[in-house]
PDB file of C-alpha atoms in Angstrom:
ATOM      1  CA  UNK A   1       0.000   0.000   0.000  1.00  0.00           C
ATOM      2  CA  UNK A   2       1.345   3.276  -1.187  1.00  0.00           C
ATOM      3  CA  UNK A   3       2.031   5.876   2.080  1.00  0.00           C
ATOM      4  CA  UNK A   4       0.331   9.327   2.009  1.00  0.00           C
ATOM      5  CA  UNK A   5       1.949  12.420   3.429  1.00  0.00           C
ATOM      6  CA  UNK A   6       0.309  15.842   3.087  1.00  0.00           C
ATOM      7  CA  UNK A   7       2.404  18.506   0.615  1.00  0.00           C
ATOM      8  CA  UNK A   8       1.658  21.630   1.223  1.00  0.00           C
ATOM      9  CA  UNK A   9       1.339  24.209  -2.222  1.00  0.00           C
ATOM     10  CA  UNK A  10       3.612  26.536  -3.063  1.00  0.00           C
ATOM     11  CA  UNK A  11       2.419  28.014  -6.264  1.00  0.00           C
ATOM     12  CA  UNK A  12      -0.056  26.904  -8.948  1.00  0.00           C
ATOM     13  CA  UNK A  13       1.457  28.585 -12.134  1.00  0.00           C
ATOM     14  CA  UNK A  14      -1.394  28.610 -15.012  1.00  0.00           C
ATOM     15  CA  UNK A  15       0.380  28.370 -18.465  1.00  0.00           C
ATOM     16  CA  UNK A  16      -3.378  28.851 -20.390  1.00  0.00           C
ATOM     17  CA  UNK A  17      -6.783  28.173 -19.411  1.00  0.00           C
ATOM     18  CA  UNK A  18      -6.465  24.366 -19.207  1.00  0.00           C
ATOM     19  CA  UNK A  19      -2.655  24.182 -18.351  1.00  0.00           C
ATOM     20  CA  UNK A  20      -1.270  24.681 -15.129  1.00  0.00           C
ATOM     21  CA  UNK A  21       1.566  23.875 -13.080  1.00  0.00           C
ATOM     22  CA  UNK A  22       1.285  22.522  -9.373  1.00  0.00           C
ATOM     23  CA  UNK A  23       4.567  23.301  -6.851  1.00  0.00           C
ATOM     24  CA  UNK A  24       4.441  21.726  -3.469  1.00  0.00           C
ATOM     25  CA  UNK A  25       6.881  21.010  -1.169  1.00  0.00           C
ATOM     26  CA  UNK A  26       6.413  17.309   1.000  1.00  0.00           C
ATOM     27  CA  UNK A  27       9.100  15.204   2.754  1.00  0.00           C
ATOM     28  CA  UNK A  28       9.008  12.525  -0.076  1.00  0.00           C
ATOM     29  CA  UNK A  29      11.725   9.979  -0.301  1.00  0.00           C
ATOM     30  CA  UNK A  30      13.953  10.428  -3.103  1.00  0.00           C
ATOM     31  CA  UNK A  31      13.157   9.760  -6.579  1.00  0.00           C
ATOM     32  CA  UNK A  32      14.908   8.779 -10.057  1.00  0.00           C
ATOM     33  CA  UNK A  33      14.478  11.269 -12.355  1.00  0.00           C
ATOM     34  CA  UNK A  34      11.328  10.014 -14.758  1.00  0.00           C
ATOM     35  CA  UNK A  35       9.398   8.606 -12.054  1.00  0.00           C
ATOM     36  CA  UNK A  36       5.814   9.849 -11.311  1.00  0.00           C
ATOM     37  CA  UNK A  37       3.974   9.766  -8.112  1.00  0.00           C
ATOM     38  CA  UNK A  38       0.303  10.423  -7.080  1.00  0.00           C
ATOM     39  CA  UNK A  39      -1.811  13.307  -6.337  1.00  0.00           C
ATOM     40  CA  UNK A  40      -4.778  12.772  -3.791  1.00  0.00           C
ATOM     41  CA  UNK A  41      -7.876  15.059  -3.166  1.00  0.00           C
ATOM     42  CA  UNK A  42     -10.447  14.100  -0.183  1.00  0.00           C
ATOM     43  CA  UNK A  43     -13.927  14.886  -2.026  1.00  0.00           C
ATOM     44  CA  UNK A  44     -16.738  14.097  -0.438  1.00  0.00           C
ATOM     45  CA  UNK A  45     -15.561  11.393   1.539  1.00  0.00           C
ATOM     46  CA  UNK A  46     -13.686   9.712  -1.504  1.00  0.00           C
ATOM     47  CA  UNK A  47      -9.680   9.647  -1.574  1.00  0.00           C
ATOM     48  CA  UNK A  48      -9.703  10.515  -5.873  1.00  0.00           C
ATOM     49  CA  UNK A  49      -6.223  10.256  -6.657  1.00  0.00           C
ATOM     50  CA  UNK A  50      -3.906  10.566  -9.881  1.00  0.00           C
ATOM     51  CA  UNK A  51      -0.664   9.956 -11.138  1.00  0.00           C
ATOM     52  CA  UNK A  52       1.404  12.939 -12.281  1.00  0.00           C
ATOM     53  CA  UNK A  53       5.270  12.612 -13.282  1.00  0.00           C
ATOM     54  CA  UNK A  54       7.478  14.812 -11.295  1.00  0.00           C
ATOM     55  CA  UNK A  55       8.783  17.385 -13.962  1.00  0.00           C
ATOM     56  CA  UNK A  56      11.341  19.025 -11.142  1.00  0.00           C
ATOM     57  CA  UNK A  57      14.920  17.637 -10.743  1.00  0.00           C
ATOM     58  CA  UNK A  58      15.269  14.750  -7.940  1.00  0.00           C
ATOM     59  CA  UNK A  59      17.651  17.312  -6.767  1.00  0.00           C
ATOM     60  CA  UNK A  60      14.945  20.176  -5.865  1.00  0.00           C
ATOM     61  CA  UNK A  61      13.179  20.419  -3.158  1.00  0.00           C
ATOM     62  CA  UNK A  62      10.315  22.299  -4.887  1.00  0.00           C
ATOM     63  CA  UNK A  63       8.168  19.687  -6.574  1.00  0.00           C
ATOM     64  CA  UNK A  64       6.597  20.257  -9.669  1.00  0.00           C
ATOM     65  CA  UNK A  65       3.553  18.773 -11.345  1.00  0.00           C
ATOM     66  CA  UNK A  66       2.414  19.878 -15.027  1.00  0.00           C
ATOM     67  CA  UNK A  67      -1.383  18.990 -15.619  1.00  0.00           C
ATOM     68  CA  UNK A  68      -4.298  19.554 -17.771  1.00  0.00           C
ATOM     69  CA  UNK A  69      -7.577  20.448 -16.488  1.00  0.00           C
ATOM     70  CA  UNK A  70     -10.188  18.609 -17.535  1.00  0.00           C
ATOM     71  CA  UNK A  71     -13.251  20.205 -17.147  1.00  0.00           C
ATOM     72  CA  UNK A  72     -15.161  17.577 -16.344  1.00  0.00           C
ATOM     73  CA  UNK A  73     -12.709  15.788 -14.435  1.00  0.00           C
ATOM     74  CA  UNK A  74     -13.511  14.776 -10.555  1.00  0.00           C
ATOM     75  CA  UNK A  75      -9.919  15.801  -9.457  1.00  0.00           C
ATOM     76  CA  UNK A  76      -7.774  18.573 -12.066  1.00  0.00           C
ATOM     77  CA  UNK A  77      -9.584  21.355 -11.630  1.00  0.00           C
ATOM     78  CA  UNK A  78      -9.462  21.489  -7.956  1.00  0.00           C
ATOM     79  CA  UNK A  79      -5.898  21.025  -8.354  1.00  0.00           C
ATOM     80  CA  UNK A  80      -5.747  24.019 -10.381  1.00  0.00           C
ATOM     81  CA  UNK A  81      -7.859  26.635  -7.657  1.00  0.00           C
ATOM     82  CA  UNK A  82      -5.355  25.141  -4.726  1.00  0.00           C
ATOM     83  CA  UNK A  83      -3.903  28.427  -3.050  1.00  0.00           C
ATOM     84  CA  UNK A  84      -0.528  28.613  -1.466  1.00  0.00           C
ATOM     85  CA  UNK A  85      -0.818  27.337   1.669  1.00  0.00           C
ATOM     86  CA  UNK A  86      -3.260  24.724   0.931  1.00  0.00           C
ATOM     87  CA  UNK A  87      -2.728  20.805   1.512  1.00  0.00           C
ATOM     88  CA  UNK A  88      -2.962  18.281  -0.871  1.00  0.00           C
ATOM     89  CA  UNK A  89      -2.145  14.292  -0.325  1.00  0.00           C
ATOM     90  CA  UNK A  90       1.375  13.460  -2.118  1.00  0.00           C
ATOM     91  CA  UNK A  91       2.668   9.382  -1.960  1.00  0.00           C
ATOM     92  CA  UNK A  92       5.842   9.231   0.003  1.00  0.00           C
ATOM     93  CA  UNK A  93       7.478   7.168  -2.801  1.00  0.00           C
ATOM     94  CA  UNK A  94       7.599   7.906  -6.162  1.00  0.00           C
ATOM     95  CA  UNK A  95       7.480   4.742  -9.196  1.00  0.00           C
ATOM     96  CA  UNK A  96       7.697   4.126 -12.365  1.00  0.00           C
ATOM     97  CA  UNK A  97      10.337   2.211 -14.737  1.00  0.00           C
ATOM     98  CA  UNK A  98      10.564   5.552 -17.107  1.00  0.00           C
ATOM     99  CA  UNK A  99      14.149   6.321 -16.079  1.00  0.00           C
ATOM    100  CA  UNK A 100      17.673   6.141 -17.686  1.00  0.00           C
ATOM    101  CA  UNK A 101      18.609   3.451 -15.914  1.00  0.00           C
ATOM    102  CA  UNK A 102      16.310   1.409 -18.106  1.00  0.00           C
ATOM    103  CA  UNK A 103      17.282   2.799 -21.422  1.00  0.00           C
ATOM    104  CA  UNK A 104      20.119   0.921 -23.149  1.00  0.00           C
ATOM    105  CA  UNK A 105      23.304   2.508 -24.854  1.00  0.00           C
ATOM    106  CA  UNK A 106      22.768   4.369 -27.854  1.00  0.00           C
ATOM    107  CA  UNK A 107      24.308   6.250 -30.456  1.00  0.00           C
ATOM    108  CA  UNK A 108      21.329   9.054 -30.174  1.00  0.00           C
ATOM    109  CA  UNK A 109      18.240   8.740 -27.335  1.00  0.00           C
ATOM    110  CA  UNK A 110      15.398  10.137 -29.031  1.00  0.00           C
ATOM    111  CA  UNK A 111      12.896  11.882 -26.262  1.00  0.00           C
ATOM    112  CA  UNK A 112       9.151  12.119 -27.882  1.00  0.00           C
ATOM    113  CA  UNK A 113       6.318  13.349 -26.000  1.00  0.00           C
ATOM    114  CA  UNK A 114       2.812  15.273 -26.070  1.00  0.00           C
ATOM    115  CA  UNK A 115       1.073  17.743 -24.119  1.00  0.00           C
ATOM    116  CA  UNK A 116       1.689  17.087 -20.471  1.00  0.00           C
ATOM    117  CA  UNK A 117       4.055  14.323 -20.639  1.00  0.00           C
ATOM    118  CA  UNK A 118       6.957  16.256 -21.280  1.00  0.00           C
ATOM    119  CA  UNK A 119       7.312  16.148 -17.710  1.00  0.00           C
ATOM    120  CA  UNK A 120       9.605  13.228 -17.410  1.00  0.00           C
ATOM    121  CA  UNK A 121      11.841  14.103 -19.879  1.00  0.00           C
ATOM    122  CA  UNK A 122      12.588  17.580 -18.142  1.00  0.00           C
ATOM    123  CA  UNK A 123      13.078  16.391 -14.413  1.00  0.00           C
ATOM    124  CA  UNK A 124      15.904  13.803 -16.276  1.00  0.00           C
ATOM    125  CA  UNK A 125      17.558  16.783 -18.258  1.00  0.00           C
ATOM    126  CA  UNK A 126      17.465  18.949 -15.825  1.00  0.00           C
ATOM    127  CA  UNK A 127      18.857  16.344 -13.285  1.00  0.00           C
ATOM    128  CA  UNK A 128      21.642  15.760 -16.059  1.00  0.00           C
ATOM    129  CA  UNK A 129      23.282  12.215 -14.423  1.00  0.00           C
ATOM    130  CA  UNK A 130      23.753   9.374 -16.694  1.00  0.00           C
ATOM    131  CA  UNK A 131      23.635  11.131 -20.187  1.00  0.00           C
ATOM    132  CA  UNK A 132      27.320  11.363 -21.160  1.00  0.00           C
ATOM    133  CA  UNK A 133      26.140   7.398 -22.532  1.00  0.00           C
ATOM    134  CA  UNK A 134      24.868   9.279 -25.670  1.00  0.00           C
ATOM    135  CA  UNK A 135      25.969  11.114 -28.249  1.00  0.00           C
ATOM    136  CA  UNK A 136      23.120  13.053 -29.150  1.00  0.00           C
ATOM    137  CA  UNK A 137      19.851  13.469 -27.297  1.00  0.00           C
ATOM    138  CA  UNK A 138      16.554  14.673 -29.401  1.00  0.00           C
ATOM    139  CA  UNK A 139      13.473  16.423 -27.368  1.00  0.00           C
ATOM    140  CA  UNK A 140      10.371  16.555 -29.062  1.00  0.00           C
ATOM    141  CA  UNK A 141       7.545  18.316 -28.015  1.00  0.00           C
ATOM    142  CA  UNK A 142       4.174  18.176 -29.625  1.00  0.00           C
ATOM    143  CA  UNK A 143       1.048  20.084 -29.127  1.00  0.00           C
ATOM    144  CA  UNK A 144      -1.931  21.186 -30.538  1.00  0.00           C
ATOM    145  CA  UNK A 145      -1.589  24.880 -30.480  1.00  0.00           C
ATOM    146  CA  UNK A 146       1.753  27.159 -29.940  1.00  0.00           C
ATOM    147  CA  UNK A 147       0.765  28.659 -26.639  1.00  0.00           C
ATOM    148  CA  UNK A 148       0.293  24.888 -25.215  1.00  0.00           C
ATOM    149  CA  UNK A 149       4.779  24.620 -25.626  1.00  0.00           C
ATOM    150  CA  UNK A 150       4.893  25.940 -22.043  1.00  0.00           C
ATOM    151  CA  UNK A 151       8.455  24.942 -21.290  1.00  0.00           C
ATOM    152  CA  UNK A 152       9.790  26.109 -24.470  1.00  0.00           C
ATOM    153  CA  UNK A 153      12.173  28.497 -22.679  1.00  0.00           C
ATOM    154  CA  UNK A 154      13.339  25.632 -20.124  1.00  0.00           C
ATOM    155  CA  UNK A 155      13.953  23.618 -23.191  1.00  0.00           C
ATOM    156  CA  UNK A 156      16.201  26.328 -24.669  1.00  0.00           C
ATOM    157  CA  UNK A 157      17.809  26.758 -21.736  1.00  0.00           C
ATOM    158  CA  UNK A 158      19.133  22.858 -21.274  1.00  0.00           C
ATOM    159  CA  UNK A 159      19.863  23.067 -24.826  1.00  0.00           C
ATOM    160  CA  UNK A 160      22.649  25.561 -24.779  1.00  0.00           C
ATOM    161  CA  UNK A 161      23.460  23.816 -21.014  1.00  0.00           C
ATOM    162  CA  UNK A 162      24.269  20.287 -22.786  1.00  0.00           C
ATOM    163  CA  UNK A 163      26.209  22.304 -26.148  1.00  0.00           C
ATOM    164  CA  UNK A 164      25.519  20.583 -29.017  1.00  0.00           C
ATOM    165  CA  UNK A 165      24.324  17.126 -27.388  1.00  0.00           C
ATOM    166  CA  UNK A 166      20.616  18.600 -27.235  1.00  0.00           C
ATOM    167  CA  UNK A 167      18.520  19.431 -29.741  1.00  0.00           C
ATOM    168  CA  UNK A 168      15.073  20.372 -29.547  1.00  0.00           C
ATOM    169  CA  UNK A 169      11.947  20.305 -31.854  1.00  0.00           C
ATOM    170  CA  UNK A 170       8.149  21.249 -31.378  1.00  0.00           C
ATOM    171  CA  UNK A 171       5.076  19.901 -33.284  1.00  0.00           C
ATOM    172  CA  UNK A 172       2.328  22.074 -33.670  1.00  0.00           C
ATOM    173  CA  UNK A 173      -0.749  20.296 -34.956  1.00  0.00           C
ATOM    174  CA  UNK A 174      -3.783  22.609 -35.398  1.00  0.00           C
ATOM    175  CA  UNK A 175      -1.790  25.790 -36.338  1.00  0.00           C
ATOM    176  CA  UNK A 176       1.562  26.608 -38.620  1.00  0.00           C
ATOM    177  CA  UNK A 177       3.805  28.104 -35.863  1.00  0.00           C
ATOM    178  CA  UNK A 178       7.273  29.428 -36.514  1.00  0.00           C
ATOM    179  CA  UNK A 179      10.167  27.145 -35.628  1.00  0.00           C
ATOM    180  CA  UNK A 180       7.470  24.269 -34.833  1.00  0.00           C
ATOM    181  CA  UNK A 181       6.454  21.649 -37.175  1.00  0.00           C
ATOM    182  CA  UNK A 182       3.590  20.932 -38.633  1.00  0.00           C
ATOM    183  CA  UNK A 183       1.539  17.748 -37.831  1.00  0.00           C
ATOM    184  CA  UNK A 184       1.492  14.923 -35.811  1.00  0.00           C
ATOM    185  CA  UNK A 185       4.876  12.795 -34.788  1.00  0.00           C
ATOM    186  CA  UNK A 186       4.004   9.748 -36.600  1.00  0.00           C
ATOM    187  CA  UNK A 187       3.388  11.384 -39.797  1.00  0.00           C
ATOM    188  CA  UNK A 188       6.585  13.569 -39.447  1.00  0.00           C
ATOM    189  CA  UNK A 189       9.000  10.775 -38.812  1.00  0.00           C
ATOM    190  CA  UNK A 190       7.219   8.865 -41.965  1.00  0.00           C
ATOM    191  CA  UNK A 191       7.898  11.408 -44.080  1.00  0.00           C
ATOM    192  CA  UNK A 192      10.976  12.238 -43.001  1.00  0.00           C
ATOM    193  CA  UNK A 193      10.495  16.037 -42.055  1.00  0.00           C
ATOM    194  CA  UNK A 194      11.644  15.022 -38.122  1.00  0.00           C
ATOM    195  CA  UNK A 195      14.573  13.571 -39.052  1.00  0.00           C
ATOM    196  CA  UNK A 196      15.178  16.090 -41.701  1.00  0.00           C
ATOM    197  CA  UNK A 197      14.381  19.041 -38.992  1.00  0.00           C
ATOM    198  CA  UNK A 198      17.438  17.619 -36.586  1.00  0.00           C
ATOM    199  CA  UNK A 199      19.596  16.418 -38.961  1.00  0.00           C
ATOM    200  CA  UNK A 200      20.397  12.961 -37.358  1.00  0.00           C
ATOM    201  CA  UNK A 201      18.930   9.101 -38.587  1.00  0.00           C
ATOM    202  CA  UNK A 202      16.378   7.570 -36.623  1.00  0.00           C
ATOM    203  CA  UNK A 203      16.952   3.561 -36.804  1.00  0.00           C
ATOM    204  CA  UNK A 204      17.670   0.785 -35.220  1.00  0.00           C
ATOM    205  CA  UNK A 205      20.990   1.062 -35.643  1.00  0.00           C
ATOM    206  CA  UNK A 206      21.879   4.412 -33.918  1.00  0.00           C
ATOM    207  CA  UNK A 207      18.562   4.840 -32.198  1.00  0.00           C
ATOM    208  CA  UNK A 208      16.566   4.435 -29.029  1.00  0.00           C
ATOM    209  CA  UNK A 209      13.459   6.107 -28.710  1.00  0.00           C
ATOM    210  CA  UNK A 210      10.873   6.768 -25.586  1.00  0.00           C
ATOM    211  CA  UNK A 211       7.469   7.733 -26.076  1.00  0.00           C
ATOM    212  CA  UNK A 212       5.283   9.359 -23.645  1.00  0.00           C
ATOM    213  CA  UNK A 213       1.861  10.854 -23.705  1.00  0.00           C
ATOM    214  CA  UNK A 214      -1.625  10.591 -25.967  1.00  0.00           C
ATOM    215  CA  UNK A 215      -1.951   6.870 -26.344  1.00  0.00           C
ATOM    216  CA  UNK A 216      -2.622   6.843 -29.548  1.00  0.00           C
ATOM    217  CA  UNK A 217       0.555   8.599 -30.731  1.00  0.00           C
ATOM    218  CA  UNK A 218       2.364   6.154 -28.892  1.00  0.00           C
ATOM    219  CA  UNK A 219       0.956   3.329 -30.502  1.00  0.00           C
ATOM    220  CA  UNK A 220       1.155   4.643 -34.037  1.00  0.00           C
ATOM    221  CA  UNK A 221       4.904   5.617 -33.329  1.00  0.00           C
ATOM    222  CA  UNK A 222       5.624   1.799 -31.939  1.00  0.00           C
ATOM    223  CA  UNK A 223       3.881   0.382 -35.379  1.00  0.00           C
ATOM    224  CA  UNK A 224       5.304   2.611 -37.552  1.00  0.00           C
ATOM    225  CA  UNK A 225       8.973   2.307 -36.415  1.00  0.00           C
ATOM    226  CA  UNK A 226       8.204  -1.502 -36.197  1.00  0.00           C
ATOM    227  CA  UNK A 227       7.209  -1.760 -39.331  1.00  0.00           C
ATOM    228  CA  UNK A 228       9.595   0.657 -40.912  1.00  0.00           C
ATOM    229  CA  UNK A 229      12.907   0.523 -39.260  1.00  0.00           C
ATOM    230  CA  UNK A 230      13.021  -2.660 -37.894  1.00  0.00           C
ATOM    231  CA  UNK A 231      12.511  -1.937 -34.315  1.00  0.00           C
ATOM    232  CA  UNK A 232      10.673  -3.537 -31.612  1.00  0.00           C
ATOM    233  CA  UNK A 233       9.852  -2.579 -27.329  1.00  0.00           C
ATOM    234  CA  UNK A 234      12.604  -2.752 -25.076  1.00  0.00           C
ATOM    235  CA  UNK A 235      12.406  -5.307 -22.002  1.00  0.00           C
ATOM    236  CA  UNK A 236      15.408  -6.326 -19.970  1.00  0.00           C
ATOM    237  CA  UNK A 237      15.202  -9.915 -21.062  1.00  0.00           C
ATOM    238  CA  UNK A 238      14.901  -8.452 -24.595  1.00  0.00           C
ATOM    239  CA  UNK A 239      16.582  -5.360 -25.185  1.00  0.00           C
ATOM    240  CA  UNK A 240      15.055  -3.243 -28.039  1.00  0.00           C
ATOM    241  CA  UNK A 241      14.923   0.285 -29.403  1.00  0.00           C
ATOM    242  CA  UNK A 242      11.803   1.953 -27.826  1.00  0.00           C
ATOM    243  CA  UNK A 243      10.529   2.417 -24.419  1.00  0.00           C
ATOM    244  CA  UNK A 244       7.296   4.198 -23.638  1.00  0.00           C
ATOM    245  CA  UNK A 245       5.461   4.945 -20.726  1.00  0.00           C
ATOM    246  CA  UNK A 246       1.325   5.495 -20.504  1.00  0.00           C
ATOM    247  CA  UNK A 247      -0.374   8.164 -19.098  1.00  0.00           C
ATOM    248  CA  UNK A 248      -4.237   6.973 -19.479  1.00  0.00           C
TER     249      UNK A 248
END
């Protein structure tokens, strides 16, 4: 049974109507950068918890959060009208197998995500342990609309941090946005534009990939690069190219 400690908020920073980020502070154990934990509310009389990947640094005592509020949704948007000051229920140890330690060596480690699950990939590049294994590192972003890239200037910040090893790329579906591609990841890497964009060969050769975020983009990545490029899931017993973590 997972162990509940209260975290008190520090800040809830809305990025645009529906995005928002939550800062706490808790005693949590430590975690491995990648790792998520879970968020409880008590509403009426019902623990309704979530899991949320920890976007901060292991190293930082400031915990961060990056959600979406779902309108209709029992637990977001209560998340999002917290005050500082406020309590909400934290689990004392963090989980998840979405961490570096997983990932095998790799000529390039290709970081794809959507929406709200760039989280991971920022709390292990900001954390910066355990990369000097790769050559090059690739972080996609992808959202629907340009104002949705809310950590674009934390992204250009760790890219001129790791000099040449990081590059960065956004995907903007639903509107043509400067610097961004257009589309959705699948398409891009089929057509070559993502690979073109960065300037490095994604294959099973040089390549691993992890995918996070919208379901479906994760499982039209897997069958297109399976199909494609002759890669297949990673697992321990049998290592592979891609790794990819679920958030619904």
């Amino acid at each position: 049974m997972a162990e509940w400690i209260d975290a008190e908020v520090h800040e809830v920073k809305n990025w645009t109507e529906t995005l928002f980020s939550l800062r706490v502070t808790a005693p949590i154990e430590r975690f491995t950068a990648g790792q998520f934990a879970k968020l409880a509310l008590e509403i009426e009389g019902e623990r309704v918890q979530r899991a949320y990947s920890y976007v901060n640094a292991p190293s930082d005592p400031l915990l961060e959060f990056y959600l979406v509020s779902v309108p209709e949704g029992k637990l977001s948007p209560r998340l999002q009208a917290l005050q500082p000051g406020d309590k909400v229920m934290v689990t004392k140890e963090a989980a998840g197998f979405f961490v570096l330690d997983e990932i095998p060596d790799c000529k390039t480690l290709w970081m794809l995500a959507t929406g709200t699950a760039i989280g991971p990939y920022l709390s292990i590049l900001q954390q910066g342990e355990a990369l000097d294994r790769f050559d090059n590192i690739v972080l996609v972003h992808a959202t629907r609309y340009a104002a949705d890239l809310s950590f674009l200037p934390l992204m250009q910040q760790l890219q001129q941090r790791y000099a040449g090893k990081l590059q960065i790329q956004t995907v903007v579906s639903r509107e043509a946005t400067p610097g961004a591609l257009h589309g959705r990841i699948p398409q891009l890497i089929e057509s070559g534009e993502l690979e073109g964009a960065v300037g490095l060969p994604l294959n099973a050769e040089t390549s691993h990939v992890m995918l996070c975020g919208n379901p479906q983009m994760v499982r039209d990545t897997q069958q297109l690069l399976k199909d494609t490029r002759d890669m297949r899931k990673h697992f321990k017993r049998k290592p592979g190219h891609m790794t990819s973590e679920h958030y619904w």
